[in-house]
């Protein structure tokens, strides 16, 4: 009986703000036979991965390891560990993923204070700091790169203020890690969550996080070893409200990632192989070189889009280098253009959420998808699709302009 | 710069109760290029996988889909959706993973009632039902196959009683799904959690679950659409206490898996490819044939171990077919034997937890690891290792006895 077909996905050019194309070396790593979770060869791979993540996060933190789940599992793990019921949590929101931070904190029983900025802009750090002085939150949670609007929020001043005002600072760097500077220590961020399926070009399914001693101290106060493993040597301190999740409990996860190897979940072997290979590729390329590449392709794409006669969405002074948001021209059916790109050109670009749904397209140049040929093909295909939809694009100009950015002579 | 080596894991024979060897077809599926999460080709793969999981769980339930995380993420998702603070939850415990169910329910604020059975045995269903009549729990949670002790718990009588007494019945079938009968509907189980890294021979990182209308009704009462996606058309009913997790919120996850495709996490593409291929292999083999194969290899292994002069642990009447628990002989250093198996023979067997730590070895014959050659090699290698450790094994008898079970003539 063969009722189900062989998997044979089309080879797409994935130009969204994630998930993006996976580097072939990462795909190959996932096809390696697995090891048992306590095999010394495997625990060595776990340790190596922690070391590599420290470099990726630009941190001296002891703890840098992945949560087994998609990016939001990492966000929820960090907030679950740090937010006790009744804690005041300040969330400045400038797009969809700020709302997610507030949502998770609310579900944890926090007193959530929000401030909102129009989509397409970011916060003046001083405005956030002013609100902090007024409200004295226990924790401030912010998104670094907001893919829903294509903006990037400066963080270092807020980080310094958090340290001064004794608030914990949690940053969602899902979209930016491996694609632009995320200076965990220099910006005084207490906990950072990265994403795999964006600038790292690893499939979704893991969320690397890092956190410092301030966070670890808080986790320690809330620690509770699970039944069946608890004994007199590891009894909880019970100083804080215990962590409500078992699966996303960082205090247990760090014991699993420590030399104690206290059993928790079974580590997702093949995803860890993928993450390790993805981060290895980043470190081989070099962080400054990789960030420059993301800037270059983002500039080429944006210049091409403008030359085509399209209008970029949002405040250019805070544009996320690896996401271009484009206003859908008047009278053009944005979804029809997206379908044409997918079905005729095998190219995927993204629509958007909430107030921007139907108003903008979002085009990513992240990780392995950030290649010159991808940018040129996408511009050419979008121009052709727009012409077919009756939009008077300046035929030929987009690709020529991008080639100019790349410095291509004949 | 190439500071980190190429991944090159040793090719182990993984004879533990999970994770186990991954079928090469599953490894290959993971190396396929990915699709975007809303690509129609990908949503079709999601739908196919739901249909295949319904067959695997032997259910007519509409909902059968994976949680993106290890097995315990599935357990926590189900309990998080079904347990409101103050709910009475009955957990009969006969090994480590029963403690985990109680632990998760406690963290959710349930009034947890436990009953314990000596490790190595299981419950008489009548004893559980009696306790249910006394305590009238809202929910009963049980482990089907307890890998920590190698036992399997009969479930159908308890399922019927739960229906009569209006309790929800949640079953952890992580160890048994795809290896022996798990009759979701016939046994009247309201929610079942399966595991990937055991009898399905897929790497850890996903937890397939299924649940019925009774569960869905409870989820509906507690539903809360997240900020940034909420509008007048999907306002919550607010009849029950809202679900405390966002990541593990089944009410949101089922919207993501439904034709609505309401955005939640980014589905773990490559892990879904792996799960689909693993379940496809199960359905191609046929459930009865696959269960018979698990029984056969379990019998051959156990017969061989006994012939070697080893004593099997636990009540034989409730032995889990695909896990053999063996008493470590007096005077033998169990960890030294395990190290020899790993380093000299590339074979991994497991130690145990809690009261059985240092007392038993656990040897699995799950999924792709359940092969005749694996069983014969493991018996031969264990015999050689025991002889080298001074245990007077009946040299040659183990493999010969296993060959007898396989019906091998010359």
Short mmCIF file of C-alpha atoms in Angstrom, two decimals, chain B residues 2-347:
data_model
loop_
_atom_site.label_atom_id
_atom_site.label_comp_id
_atom_site.label_asym_id
_atom_site.label_seq_id
_atom_site.Cartn_x
_atom_site.Cartn_y
_atom_site.Cartn_z
CA UNK B 2 37.16 27.10 10.22
CA UNK B 3 37.25 26.88 13.99
CA UNK B 4 34.51 24.28 14.28
CA UNK B 5 34.73 20.79 12.84
CA UNK B 6 32.32 19.20 10.39
CA UNK B 7 29.62 17.24 12.15
CA UNK B 8 30.45 13.55 11.84
CA UNK B 9 28.55 11.60 14.48
CA UNK B 10 29.44 7.93 14.98
CA UNK B 11 26.94 5.48 13.57
CA UNK B 12 25.44 4.05 16.75
CA UNK B 13 23.10 1.12 17.23
CA UNK B 14 20.66 2.91 19.54
CA UNK B 15 18.93 0.28 21.69
CA UNK B 16 17.41 2.57 24.29
CA UNK B 17 13.76 3.30 25.00
CA UNK B 18 14.23 6.43 22.91
CA UNK B 19 15.52 8.31 21.12
CA UNK B 20 16.13 5.47 18.66
CA UNK B 21 17.68 5.14 15.22
CA UNK B 22 15.95 7.19 12.56
CA UNK B 23 14.78 5.50 9.38
CA UNK B 24 17.01 6.65 6.47
CA UNK B 25 13.89 7.73 4.57
CA UNK B 26 13.06 10.10 7.41
CA UNK B 27 16.59 11.50 7.42
CA UNK B 28 16.30 12.06 3.69
CA UNK B 29 12.96 13.86 4.09
CA UNK B 30 14.60 16.33 6.47
CA UNK B 31 17.20 17.25 3.87
CA UNK B 32 14.57 18.50 1.39
CA UNK B 33 14.48 22.26 0.74
CA UNK B 34 11.79 23.96 2.79
CA UNK B 35 8.60 25.73 1.79
CA UNK B 36 7.12 28.88 3.31
CA UNK B 37 4.58 28.27 6.04
CA UNK B 38 1.60 29.58 4.03
CA UNK B 39 2.74 28.18 0.70
CA UNK B 40 -0.23 26.13 -0.59
CA UNK B 41 2.12 23.19 -1.11
CA UNK B 42 3.04 23.34 2.55
CA UNK B 43 -0.48 23.70 3.90
CA UNK B 44 -1.36 20.65 1.79
CA UNK B 45 1.45 18.75 3.54
CA UNK B 46 0.02 19.90 6.88
CA UNK B 47 -3.41 18.59 5.91
CA UNK B 48 -2.03 15.26 4.69
CA UNK B 49 -0.14 14.86 7.94
CA UNK B 50 -3.33 15.42 9.95
CA UNK B 51 -5.05 12.67 7.94
CA UNK B 52 -2.16 10.28 8.50
CA UNK B 53 -2.09 11.02 12.23
CA UNK B 54 -5.82 10.22 12.49
CA UNK B 55 -5.01 6.72 11.17
CA UNK B 56 -2.02 6.38 13.48
CA UNK B 57 -4.16 7.30 16.51
CA UNK B 58 -7.03 5.08 15.26
CA UNK B 59 -9.46 7.92 15.63
CA UNK B 60 -12.24 9.76 13.91
CA UNK B 61 -11.25 12.94 15.78
CA UNK B 62 -11.04 16.02 13.63
CA UNK B 63 -7.94 17.24 15.46
CA UNK B 64 -4.69 15.33 15.12
CA UNK B 65 -1.61 17.49 14.63
CA UNK B 66 1.86 17.94 16.10
CA UNK B 67 2.99 20.40 18.73
CA UNK B 68 6.39 21.88 17.84
CA UNK B 69 8.51 20.68 20.72
CA UNK B 70 9.59 17.44 22.35
CA UNK B 71 7.01 14.95 23.64
CA UNK B 72 6.52 16.75 26.92
CA UNK B 73 5.50 19.88 25.03
CA UNK B 74 2.52 17.87 23.79
CA UNK B 75 1.68 16.67 27.29
CA UNK B 76 1.93 20.19 28.64
CA UNK B 77 -0.15 21.62 25.77
CA UNK B 78 -2.97 19.17 26.46
CA UNK B 79 -2.94 19.68 30.23
CA UNK B 80 -2.56 23.45 29.90
CA UNK B 81 -5.66 23.52 27.73
CA UNK B 82 -7.71 21.26 29.98
CA UNK B 83 -6.66 22.03 33.54
CA UNK B 84 -8.05 25.19 35.13
CA UNK B 85 -6.69 26.29 38.50
CA UNK B 86 -8.43 24.33 41.24
CA UNK B 87 -9.53 21.46 38.98
CA UNK B 88 -9.20 18.04 40.59
CA UNK B 89 -6.78 15.92 38.55
CA UNK B 90 -6.20 12.25 39.35
CA UNK B 91 -2.82 10.83 38.33
CA UNK B 92 -2.13 7.14 38.95
CA UNK B 93 1.67 6.85 39.02
CA UNK B 94 3.65 3.68 38.33
CA UNK B 95 6.95 5.18 37.12
CA UNK B 96 8.76 8.38 36.33
CA UNK B 97 6.48 9.70 33.64
CA UNK B 98 3.44 9.50 35.86
CA UNK B 99 5.28 11.89 38.17
CA UNK B 100 5.73 14.20 35.19
CA UNK B 101 1.97 14.30 34.57
CA UNK B 102 1.41 15.18 38.22
CA UNK B 103 4.18 17.78 38.11
CA UNK B 104 2.73 19.56 35.09
CA UNK B 105 -0.79 19.52 36.56
CA UNK B 106 0.52 20.91 39.86
CA UNK B 107 2.29 23.77 38.11
CA UNK B 108 -1.00 24.58 36.39
CA UNK B 109 -2.63 25.05 39.75
CA UNK B 110 -4.65 21.83 39.81
CA UNK B 111 -5.61 20.00 42.97
CA UNK B 112 -3.58 16.91 42.11
CA UNK B 113 -4.59 13.57 43.59
CA UNK B 114 -2.08 10.82 43.10
CA UNK B 115 -2.05 7.10 43.74
CA UNK B 116 1.16 5.15 43.41
CA UNK B 117 1.94 1.62 42.38
CA UNK B 118 5.30 -0.02 42.98
CA UNK B 119 7.67 0.48 40.03
CA UNK B 120 7.59 -2.69 37.88
CA UNK B 121 3.84 -3.18 38.14
CA UNK B 122 0.75 -1.36 36.84
CA UNK B 123 -2.70 -0.56 38.22
CA UNK B 124 -5.71 -2.82 38.35
CA UNK B 125 -8.20 -0.66 36.44
CA UNK B 126 -10.75 -1.32 39.20
CA UNK B 127 -8.48 0.39 41.75
CA UNK B 128 -8.29 3.52 39.63
CA UNK B 129 -12.04 3.51 39.05
CA UNK B 130 -12.71 3.12 42.77
CA UNK B 131 -10.56 6.16 43.47
CA UNK B 132 -12.39 8.06 40.76
CA UNK B 133 -15.74 7.29 42.37
CA UNK B 134 -14.42 8.52 45.71
CA UNK B 135 -12.82 11.71 44.45
CA UNK B 136 -14.77 12.64 41.30
CA UNK B 137 -11.83 14.21 39.43
CA UNK B 138 -12.37 16.59 36.53
CA UNK B 139 -9.57 14.86 34.66
CA UNK B 140 -7.64 11.59 34.86
CA UNK B 141 -4.14 11.48 33.35
CA UNK B 142 -2.24 8.23 32.85
CA UNK B 143 0.83 6.93 31.11
CA UNK B 144 0.18 4.13 28.64
CA UNK B 145 3.71 2.77 28.26
CA UNK B 146 6.07 3.66 31.10
CA UNK B 147 9.61 3.45 29.71
CA UNK B 148 11.18 4.04 33.12
CA UNK B 149 9.94 0.62 34.28
CA UNK B 150 9.09 -1.09 30.98
CA UNK B 151 5.40 -1.59 31.81
CA UNK B 152 2.16 -1.02 29.92
CA UNK B 153 -1.09 0.00 31.60
CA UNK B 154 -4.46 -1.32 30.33
CA UNK B 155 -6.66 1.69 29.64
CA UNK B 156 -10.04 0.78 28.21
CA UNK B 157 -11.93 0.20 31.48
CA UNK B 158 -10.64 3.48 32.87
CA UNK B 159 -11.68 5.21 29.66
CA UNK B 160 -15.23 3.90 29.98
CA UNK B 161 -15.39 4.95 33.62
CA UNK B 162 -14.18 8.46 32.76
CA UNK B 163 -17.00 8.82 30.28
CA UNK B 164 -19.54 7.58 32.85
CA UNK B 165 -18.23 9.85 35.59
CA UNK B 166 -17.79 12.82 33.26
CA UNK B 167 -14.04 13.13 33.71
CA UNK B 168 -11.69 13.90 30.83
CA UNK B 169 -9.19 11.12 30.14
CA UNK B 170 -5.71 12.14 28.99
CA UNK B 171 -3.16 9.52 27.99
CA UNK B 172 0.59 9.81 27.49
CA UNK B 173 1.20 7.33 24.66
CA UNK B 174 4.62 8.75 23.87
CA UNK B 175 6.30 5.37 24.13
CA UNK B 176 3.62 3.21 22.54
CA UNK B 177 2.27 5.11 19.54
CA UNK B 178 3.23 3.25 16.38
CA UNK B 179 4.58 0.28 18.35
CA UNK B 180 1.46 -1.27 19.84
CA UNK B 181 -2.29 -0.70 19.92
CA UNK B 182 -3.35 2.78 20.99
CA UNK B 183 -7.08 2.78 20.27
CA UNK B 184 -8.03 6.38 20.94
CA UNK B 185 -11.73 6.04 20.14
CA UNK B 186 -12.39 2.44 21.22
CA UNK B 187 -10.73 3.06 24.58
CA UNK B 188 -12.63 6.34 25.00
CA UNK B 189 -9.54 8.49 25.47
CA UNK B 190 -10.29 12.19 25.18
CA UNK B 191 -6.75 13.32 24.40
CA UNK B 192 -3.67 11.31 23.47
CA UNK B 193 -0.09 12.50 23.20
CA UNK B 194 2.33 10.51 21.04
CA UNK B 195 6.10 10.71 20.77
CA UNK B 196 8.26 10.86 17.68
CA UNK B 197 11.61 9.57 18.89
CA UNK B 198 10.41 6.17 20.03
CA UNK B 199 8.33 3.75 17.92
CA UNK B 200 7.94 6.27 15.09
CA UNK B 201 11.73 6.52 14.62
CA UNK B 202 11.61 10.24 13.94
CA UNK B 203 13.99 12.57 15.79
CA UNK B 204 12.72 14.33 18.90
CA UNK B 205 11.23 17.75 18.28
CA UNK B 206 7.54 17.18 17.63
CA UNK B 207 4.70 15.79 19.68
CA UNK B 208 1.67 14.57 17.74
CA UNK B 209 -1.57 14.91 19.70
CA UNK B 210 -5.20 14.11 19.04
CA UNK B 211 -8.31 15.13 20.95
CA UNK B 212 -12.06 14.87 20.59
CA UNK B 213 -15.11 17.14 20.78
CA UNK B 214 -15.24 17.00 24.57
CA UNK B 215 -11.79 18.52 24.69
CA UNK B 216 -12.54 21.00 21.94
CA UNK B 217 -15.59 22.24 23.85
CA UNK B 218 -13.46 22.92 26.91
CA UNK B 219 -10.84 24.70 24.83
CA UNK B 220 -13.54 26.83 23.25
CA UNK B 221 -14.73 28.03 26.63
CA UNK B 222 -11.20 29.16 27.50
CA UNK B 223 -10.27 30.60 24.13
CA UNK B 224 -8.51 33.93 23.77
CA UNK B 225 -7.26 35.17 20.41
CA UNK B 226 -3.95 36.93 20.78
CA UNK B 227 -3.45 40.70 20.73
CA UNK B 228 -2.62 41.94 17.26
CA UNK B 229 -4.90 39.33 15.66
CA UNK B 230 -8.03 39.90 17.81
CA UNK B 231 -11.01 41.70 16.27
CA UNK B 232 -14.80 41.83 16.61
CA UNK B 233 -15.26 38.59 14.63
CA UNK B 234 -13.16 36.43 16.92
CA UNK B 235 -13.70 37.88 20.38
CA UNK B 236 -13.26 35.37 23.20
CA UNK B 237 -16.20 33.80 25.03
CA UNK B 238 -14.42 34.26 28.38
CA UNK B 239 -16.52 31.51 29.95
CA UNK B 240 -13.51 29.70 31.43
CA UNK B 241 -10.19 30.82 32.84
CA UNK B 242 -8.04 31.69 29.84
CA UNK B 243 -5.18 29.43 28.87
CA UNK B 244 -1.97 30.55 30.55
CA UNK B 245 0.36 29.67 27.70
CA UNK B 246 0.41 31.25 24.30
CA UNK B 247 2.89 28.84 22.71
CA UNK B 248 1.15 25.70 23.94
CA UNK B 249 -2.42 26.99 23.51
CA UNK B 250 -4.34 24.28 21.64
CA UNK B 251 -7.22 26.66 20.93
CA UNK B 252 -4.88 28.85 18.89
CA UNK B 253 -2.97 25.92 17.45
CA UNK B 254 -6.11 24.38 16.02
CA UNK B 255 -6.93 27.66 14.28
CA UNK B 256 -3.47 27.55 12.75
CA UNK B 257 -4.07 23.95 11.62
CA UNK B 258 -7.58 24.73 10.35
CA UNK B 259 -8.47 26.29 6.98
CA UNK B 260 -8.44 29.65 8.79
CA UNK B 261 -4.65 29.35 9.12
CA UNK B 262 -4.71 32.02 11.80
CA UNK B 263 -1.07 32.90 12.30
CA UNK B 264 0.56 31.52 15.42
CA UNK B 265 4.08 30.08 15.46
CA UNK B 266 6.03 29.27 12.30
CA UNK B 267 5.55 25.57 11.76
CA UNK B 268 8.77 23.56 12.02
CA UNK B 269 9.00 22.68 8.35
CA UNK B 270 11.74 20.06 8.32
CA UNK B 271 10.45 18.34 11.44
CA UNK B 272 7.03 18.14 9.81
CA UNK B 273 8.59 16.55 6.74
CA UNK B 274 10.21 14.04 9.09
CA UNK B 275 7.01 13.31 10.97
CA UNK B 276 5.03 12.86 7.78
CA UNK B 277 7.62 10.45 6.40
CA UNK B 278 7.79 8.53 9.69
CA UNK B 279 4.03 8.10 9.87
CA UNK B 280 3.93 7.22 6.18
CA UNK B 281 6.37 4.40 6.91
CA UNK B 282 4.12 3.18 9.73
CA UNK B 283 1.02 3.20 7.54
CA UNK B 284 2.86 1.50 4.68
CA UNK B 285 4.05 -1.25 6.99
CA UNK B 286 0.50 -1.54 8.41
CA UNK B 287 -0.42 -1.08 12.05
CA UNK B 288 -1.02 -4.81 12.85
CA UNK B 289 2.17 -5.83 11.05
CA UNK B 290 4.18 -3.15 12.83
CA UNK B 291 2.81 -4.11 16.24
CA UNK B 292 3.62 -7.79 15.52
CA UNK B 293 7.16 -6.82 14.57
CA UNK B 294 7.59 -4.94 17.84
CA UNK B 295 6.31 -7.98 19.77
CA UNK B 296 8.60 -10.38 17.89
CA UNK B 297 11.81 -8.44 18.47
CA UNK B 298 10.86 -7.82 22.08
CA UNK B 299 10.35 -11.55 22.60
CA UNK B 300 13.59 -12.48 20.90
CA UNK B 301 15.51 -9.96 23.00
CA UNK B 302 13.93 -11.06 26.27
CA UNK B 303 14.44 -14.74 25.52
CA UNK B 304 18.07 -14.08 24.70
CA UNK B 305 18.63 -12.06 27.88
CA UNK B 306 17.13 -14.83 29.99
CA UNK B 307 19.21 -17.48 28.23
CA UNK B 308 22.30 -15.42 29.09
CA UNK B 309 21.46 -15.92 32.74
CA UNK B 310 20.10 -12.43 33.32
CA UNK B 311 16.94 -11.71 35.22
CA UNK B 312 14.23 -9.53 33.70
CA UNK B 313 12.84 -6.80 35.92
CA UNK B 314 9.16 -6.32 36.68
CA UNK B 315 5.84 -8.07 36.37
CA UNK B 316 5.91 -10.03 33.10
CA UNK B 317 2.14 -9.82 32.68
CA UNK B 318 2.34 -6.09 31.94
CA UNK B 319 5.66 -5.94 30.10
CA UNK B 320 5.97 -3.21 27.48
CA UNK B 321 6.70 -5.21 24.31
CA UNK B 322 9.44 -2.93 23.01
CA UNK B 323 11.39 -2.36 26.24
CA UNK B 324 13.28 -5.01 28.20
CA UNK B 325 14.33 -4.06 31.72
CA UNK B 326 17.14 -6.19 33.08
CA UNK B 327 18.39 -6.44 36.65
CA UNK B 328 22.07 -5.54 36.75
CA UNK B 329 23.74 -8.67 38.22
CA UNK B 330 25.16 -8.48 41.74
CA UNK B 331 28.72 -7.19 41.74
CA UNK B 332 28.64 -5.86 38.18
CA UNK B 333 29.19 -2.14 37.53
CA UNK B 334 26.29 -1.34 35.24
CA UNK B 335 27.78 1.91 33.95
CA UNK B 336 31.04 0.20 33.09
CA UNK B 337 29.17 -2.35 30.99
CA UNK B 338 27.24 0.43 29.25
CA UNK B 339 30.48 2.27 28.49
CA UNK B 340 32.02 -0.88 27.03
CA UNK B 341 28.98 -1.43 24.81
CA UNK B 342 29.21 2.14 23.57
CA UNK B 343 32.94 2.42 23.06
CA UNK B 344 33.77 -1.08 21.83
CA UNK B 345 30.55 -2.03 20.05
CA UNK B 346 28.94 1.34 19.20
CA UNK B 347 25.77 0.17 20.96
#
